[in-house]
Tab-separated table of C-alpha atoms in Angstrom:
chain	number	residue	atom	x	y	z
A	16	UNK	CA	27.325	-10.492	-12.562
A	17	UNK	CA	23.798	-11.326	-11.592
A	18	UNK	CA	21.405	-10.153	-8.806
A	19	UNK	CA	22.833	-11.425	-5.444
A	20	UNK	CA	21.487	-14.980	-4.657
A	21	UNK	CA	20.641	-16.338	-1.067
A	22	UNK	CA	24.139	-17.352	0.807
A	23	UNK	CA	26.749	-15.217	-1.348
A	24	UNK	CA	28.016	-11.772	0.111
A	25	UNK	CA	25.960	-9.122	-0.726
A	26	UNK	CA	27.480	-6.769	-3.579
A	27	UNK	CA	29.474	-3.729	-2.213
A	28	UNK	CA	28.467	-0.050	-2.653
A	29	UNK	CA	28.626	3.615	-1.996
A	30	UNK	CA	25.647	5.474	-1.662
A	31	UNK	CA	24.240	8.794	-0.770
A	32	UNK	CA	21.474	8.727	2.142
A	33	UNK	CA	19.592	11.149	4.435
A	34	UNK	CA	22.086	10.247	6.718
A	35	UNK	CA	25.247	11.249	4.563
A	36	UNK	CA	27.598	9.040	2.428
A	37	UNK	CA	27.082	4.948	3.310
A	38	UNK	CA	29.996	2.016	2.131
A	39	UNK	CA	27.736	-1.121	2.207
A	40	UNK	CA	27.803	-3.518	4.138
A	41	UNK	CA	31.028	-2.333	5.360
A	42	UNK	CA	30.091	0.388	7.518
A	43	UNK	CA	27.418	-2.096	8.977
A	44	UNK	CA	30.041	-4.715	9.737
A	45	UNK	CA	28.754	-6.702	13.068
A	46	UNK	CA	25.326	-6.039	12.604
A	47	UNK	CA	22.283	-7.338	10.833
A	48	UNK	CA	21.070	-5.329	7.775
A	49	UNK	CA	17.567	-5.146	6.134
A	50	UNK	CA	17.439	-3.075	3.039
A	51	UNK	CA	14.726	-2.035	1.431
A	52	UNK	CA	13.678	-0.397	-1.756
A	53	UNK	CA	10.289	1.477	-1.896
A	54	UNK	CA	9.092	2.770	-5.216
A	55	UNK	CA	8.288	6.409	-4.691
A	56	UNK	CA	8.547	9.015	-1.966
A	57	UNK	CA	5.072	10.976	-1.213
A	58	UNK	CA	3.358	8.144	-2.063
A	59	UNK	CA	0.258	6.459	0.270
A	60	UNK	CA	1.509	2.684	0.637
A	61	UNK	CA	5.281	3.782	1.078
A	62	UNK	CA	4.193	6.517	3.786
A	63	UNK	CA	2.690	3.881	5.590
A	64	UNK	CA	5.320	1.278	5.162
A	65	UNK	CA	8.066	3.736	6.724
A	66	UNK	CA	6.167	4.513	9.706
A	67	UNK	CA	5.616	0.719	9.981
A	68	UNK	CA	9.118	0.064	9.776
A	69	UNK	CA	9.943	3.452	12.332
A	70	UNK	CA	7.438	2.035	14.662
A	71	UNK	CA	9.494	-1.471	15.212
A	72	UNK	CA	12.805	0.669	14.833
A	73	UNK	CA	13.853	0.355	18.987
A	74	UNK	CA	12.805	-3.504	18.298
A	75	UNK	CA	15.056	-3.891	15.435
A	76	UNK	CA	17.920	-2.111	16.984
A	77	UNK	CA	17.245	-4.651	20.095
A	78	UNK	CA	18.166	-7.480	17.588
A	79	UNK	CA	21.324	-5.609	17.025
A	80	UNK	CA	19.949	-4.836	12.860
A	81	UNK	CA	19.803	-1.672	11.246
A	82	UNK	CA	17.539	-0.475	8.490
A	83	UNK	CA	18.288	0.884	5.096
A	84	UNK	CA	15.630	2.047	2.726
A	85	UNK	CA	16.172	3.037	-1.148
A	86	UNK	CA	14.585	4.376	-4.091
A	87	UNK	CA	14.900	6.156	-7.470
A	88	UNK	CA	14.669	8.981	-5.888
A	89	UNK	CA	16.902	12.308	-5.290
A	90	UNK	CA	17.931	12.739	-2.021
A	91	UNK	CA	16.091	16.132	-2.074
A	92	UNK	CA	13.310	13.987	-2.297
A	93	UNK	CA	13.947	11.934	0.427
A	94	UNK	CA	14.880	15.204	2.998
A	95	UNK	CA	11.452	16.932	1.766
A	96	UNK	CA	9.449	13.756	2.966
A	97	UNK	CA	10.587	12.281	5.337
A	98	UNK	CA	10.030	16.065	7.416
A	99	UNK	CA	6.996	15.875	6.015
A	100	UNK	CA	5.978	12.520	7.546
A	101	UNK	CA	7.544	13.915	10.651
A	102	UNK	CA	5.694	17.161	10.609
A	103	UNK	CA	2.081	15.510	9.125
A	104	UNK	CA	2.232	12.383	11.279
A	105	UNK	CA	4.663	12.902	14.089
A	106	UNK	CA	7.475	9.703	13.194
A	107	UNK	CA	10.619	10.817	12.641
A	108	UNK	CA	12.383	8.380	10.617
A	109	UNK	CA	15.651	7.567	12.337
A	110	UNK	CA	17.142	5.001	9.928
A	111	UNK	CA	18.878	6.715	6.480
A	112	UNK	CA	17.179	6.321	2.904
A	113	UNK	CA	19.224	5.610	-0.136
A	114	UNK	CA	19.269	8.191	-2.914
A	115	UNK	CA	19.698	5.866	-6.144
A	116	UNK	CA	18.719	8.466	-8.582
A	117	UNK	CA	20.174	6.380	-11.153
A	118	UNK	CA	18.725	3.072	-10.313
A	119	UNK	CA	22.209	1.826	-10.423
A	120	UNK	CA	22.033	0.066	-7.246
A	121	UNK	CA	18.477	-0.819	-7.793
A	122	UNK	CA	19.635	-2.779	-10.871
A	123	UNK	CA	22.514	-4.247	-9.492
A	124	UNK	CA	20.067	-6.270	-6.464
A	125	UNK	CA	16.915	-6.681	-9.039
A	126	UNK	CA	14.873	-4.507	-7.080
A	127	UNK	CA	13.703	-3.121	-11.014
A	128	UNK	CA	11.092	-5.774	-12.475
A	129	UNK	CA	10.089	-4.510	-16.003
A	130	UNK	CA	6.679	-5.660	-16.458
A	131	UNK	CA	6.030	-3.281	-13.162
A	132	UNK	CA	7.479	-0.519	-14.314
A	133	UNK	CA	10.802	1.152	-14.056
A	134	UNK	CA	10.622	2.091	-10.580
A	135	UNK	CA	11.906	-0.449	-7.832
A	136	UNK	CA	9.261	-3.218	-6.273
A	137	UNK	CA	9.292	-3.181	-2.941
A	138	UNK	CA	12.255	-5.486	-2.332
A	139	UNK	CA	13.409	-6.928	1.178
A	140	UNK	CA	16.967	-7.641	1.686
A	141	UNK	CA	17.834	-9.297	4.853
A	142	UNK	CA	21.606	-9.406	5.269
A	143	UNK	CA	23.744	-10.976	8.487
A	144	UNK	CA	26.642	-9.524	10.260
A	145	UNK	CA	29.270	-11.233	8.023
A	146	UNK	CA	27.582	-9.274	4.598
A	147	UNK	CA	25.535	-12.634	3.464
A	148	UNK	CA	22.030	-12.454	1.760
A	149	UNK	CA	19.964	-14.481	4.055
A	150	UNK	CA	16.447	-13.943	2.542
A	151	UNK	CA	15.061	-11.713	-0.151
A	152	UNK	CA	10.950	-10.609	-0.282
A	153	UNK	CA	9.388	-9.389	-3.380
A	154	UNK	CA	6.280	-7.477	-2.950
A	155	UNK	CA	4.501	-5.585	-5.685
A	156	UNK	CA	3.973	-1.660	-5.876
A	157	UNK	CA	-0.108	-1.797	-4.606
A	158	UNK	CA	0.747	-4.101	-1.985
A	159	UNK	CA	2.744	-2.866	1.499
A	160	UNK	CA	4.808	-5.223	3.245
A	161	UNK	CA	4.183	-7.442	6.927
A	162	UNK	CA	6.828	-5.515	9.065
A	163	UNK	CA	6.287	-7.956	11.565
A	164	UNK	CA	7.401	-10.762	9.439
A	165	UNK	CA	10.139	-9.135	8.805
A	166	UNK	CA	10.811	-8.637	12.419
A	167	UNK	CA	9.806	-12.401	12.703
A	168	UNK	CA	12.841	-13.682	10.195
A	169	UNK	CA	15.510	-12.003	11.242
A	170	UNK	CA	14.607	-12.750	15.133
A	171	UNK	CA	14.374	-16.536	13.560
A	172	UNK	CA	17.834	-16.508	11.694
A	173	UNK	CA	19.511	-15.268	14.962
A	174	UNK	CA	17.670	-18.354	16.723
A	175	UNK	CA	19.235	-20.467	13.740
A	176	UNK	CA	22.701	-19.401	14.095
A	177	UNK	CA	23.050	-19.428	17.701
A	178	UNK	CA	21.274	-23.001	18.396
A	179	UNK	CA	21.951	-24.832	15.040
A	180	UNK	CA	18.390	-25.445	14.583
A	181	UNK	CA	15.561	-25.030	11.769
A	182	UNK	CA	12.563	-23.319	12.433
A	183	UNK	CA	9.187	-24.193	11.611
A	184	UNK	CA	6.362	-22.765	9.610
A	185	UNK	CA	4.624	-19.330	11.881
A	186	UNK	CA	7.114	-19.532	14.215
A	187	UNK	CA	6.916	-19.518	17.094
A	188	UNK	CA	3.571	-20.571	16.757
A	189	UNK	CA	3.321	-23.577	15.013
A	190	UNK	CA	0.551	-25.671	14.972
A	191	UNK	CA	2.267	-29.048	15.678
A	192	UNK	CA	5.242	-27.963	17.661
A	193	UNK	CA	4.348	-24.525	19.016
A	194	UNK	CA	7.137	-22.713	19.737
A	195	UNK	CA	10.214	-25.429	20.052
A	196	UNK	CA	13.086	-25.426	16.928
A	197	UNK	CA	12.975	-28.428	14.591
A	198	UNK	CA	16.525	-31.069	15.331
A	199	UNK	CA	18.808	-31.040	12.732
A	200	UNK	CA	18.402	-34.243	10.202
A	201	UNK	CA	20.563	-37.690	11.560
A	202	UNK	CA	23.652	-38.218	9.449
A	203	UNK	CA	24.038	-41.576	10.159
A	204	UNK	CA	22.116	-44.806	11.197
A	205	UNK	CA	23.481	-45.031	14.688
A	206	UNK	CA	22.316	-41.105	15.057
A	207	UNK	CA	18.824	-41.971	13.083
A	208	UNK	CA	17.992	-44.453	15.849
A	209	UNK	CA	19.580	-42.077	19.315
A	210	UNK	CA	16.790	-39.475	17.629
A	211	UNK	CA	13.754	-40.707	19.419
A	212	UNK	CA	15.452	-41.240	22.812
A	213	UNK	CA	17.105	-37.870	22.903
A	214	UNK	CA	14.350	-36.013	21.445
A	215	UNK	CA	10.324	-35.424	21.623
A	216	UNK	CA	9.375	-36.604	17.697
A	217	UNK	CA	6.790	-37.551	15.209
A	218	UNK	CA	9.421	-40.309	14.243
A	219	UNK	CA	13.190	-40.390	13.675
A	220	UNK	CA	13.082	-37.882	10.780
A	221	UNK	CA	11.049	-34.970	12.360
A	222	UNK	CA	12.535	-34.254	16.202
A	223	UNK	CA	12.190	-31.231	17.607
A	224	UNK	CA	12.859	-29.429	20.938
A	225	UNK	CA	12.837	-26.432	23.728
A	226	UNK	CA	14.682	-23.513	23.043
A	227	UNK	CA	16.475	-21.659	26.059
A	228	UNK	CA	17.016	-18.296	24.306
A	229	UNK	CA	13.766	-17.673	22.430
């Protein structure tokens, strides 16, 4: 079986964490899911990166989405730094950390890339409440992630599902349509010409409109 693609269920496992024994992503059943790998405790750019990620914590649990970090790492490890980020820098990390000490789960969801080493990259994994991949993120080991795009897509993939919309690019601050959602393509003739009456567009192919629940 291959690394889990965009739209299939995500591949289930049971891990151990800083917060005890996990069965994913059925004991997250309901709720949105980002999982992350990192490739090293006590190191500078993954320090940072879970204090970014702790400091949007209350806004990710607003958007009803939990985070999961991993790494090749015993979960020793993991206790042993995460008290020391909260004793150094004054974050206590709230969300639980994989121990993959194997890299079993690691190489199961391709977060191993072999030309950069045999730890994990750090892989993003954004996962809805019914256990499908929505988006993966690949960034290298000398470069941290954008929390706040993260925090961007899976606010945008709730906007998706619940108004049957696409978004567009830097939402919600596009440069042609600001903040509105982007009309789902007409099926038909009779639809392609309604378009322009119902909608505000740039012509019958490209409508877009107000949200209500941004």
């Amino acid at each position: 079986m291959g690394i889990p693609l965009i739209g299939e269920r995500i591949p289930e496992f049971e891990a151990v964490t800083t917060k005890g024994v996990i069965k994913f992503p059925d004991d997250f059943k309901g709720k949105w899911v980002v999982l992350f790998s990192h490739p090293a405790d006590f190191t500078p750019v993954c320090t940072t990166e879970f204090v970014a990620f702790q400091k949007r914590f209350d806004e990710f649990q607003k958007l009803n989405t939990e985070l999961v970090g991993l790494s090749i790492d015993q979960v020793f490890s993991h206790i042993k730094w995460v008290e020391w980020i909260k004793d150094k820098l004054g974050v206590e990390i709230k969300f639980p950390v994989i121990a993959d000490d194997r890299g079993k789960i690691a190489e199961m969801l391709g977060m191993i890339h072999p030309a950069k080493g045999t730890n994990t990259v750090r892989a993003v994994f954004i996962i809805d409440p019914k256990g499908i991949l929505r988006a993966v993120l690949y960034y290298p080991q000398e470069l941290g992630r954008n929390m706040d795009e993260i925090l961007r897509m899976v606010k945008g993939f709730q906007v998706i599902d619940e108004n049957g919309v696409a978004l567009p690019a830097n939402w919600p601050n596009n440069e042609l349509v600001n903040d509105e959602a982007i009309v789902p393509p007409a099926s038909t003739v009779k639809d392609a010409e309604q378009r322009t009456k119902e909608y505000e567009c740039f012509d019958w192919w490209f409508c877009h409109k107000k949200l209500n629940n941004k």
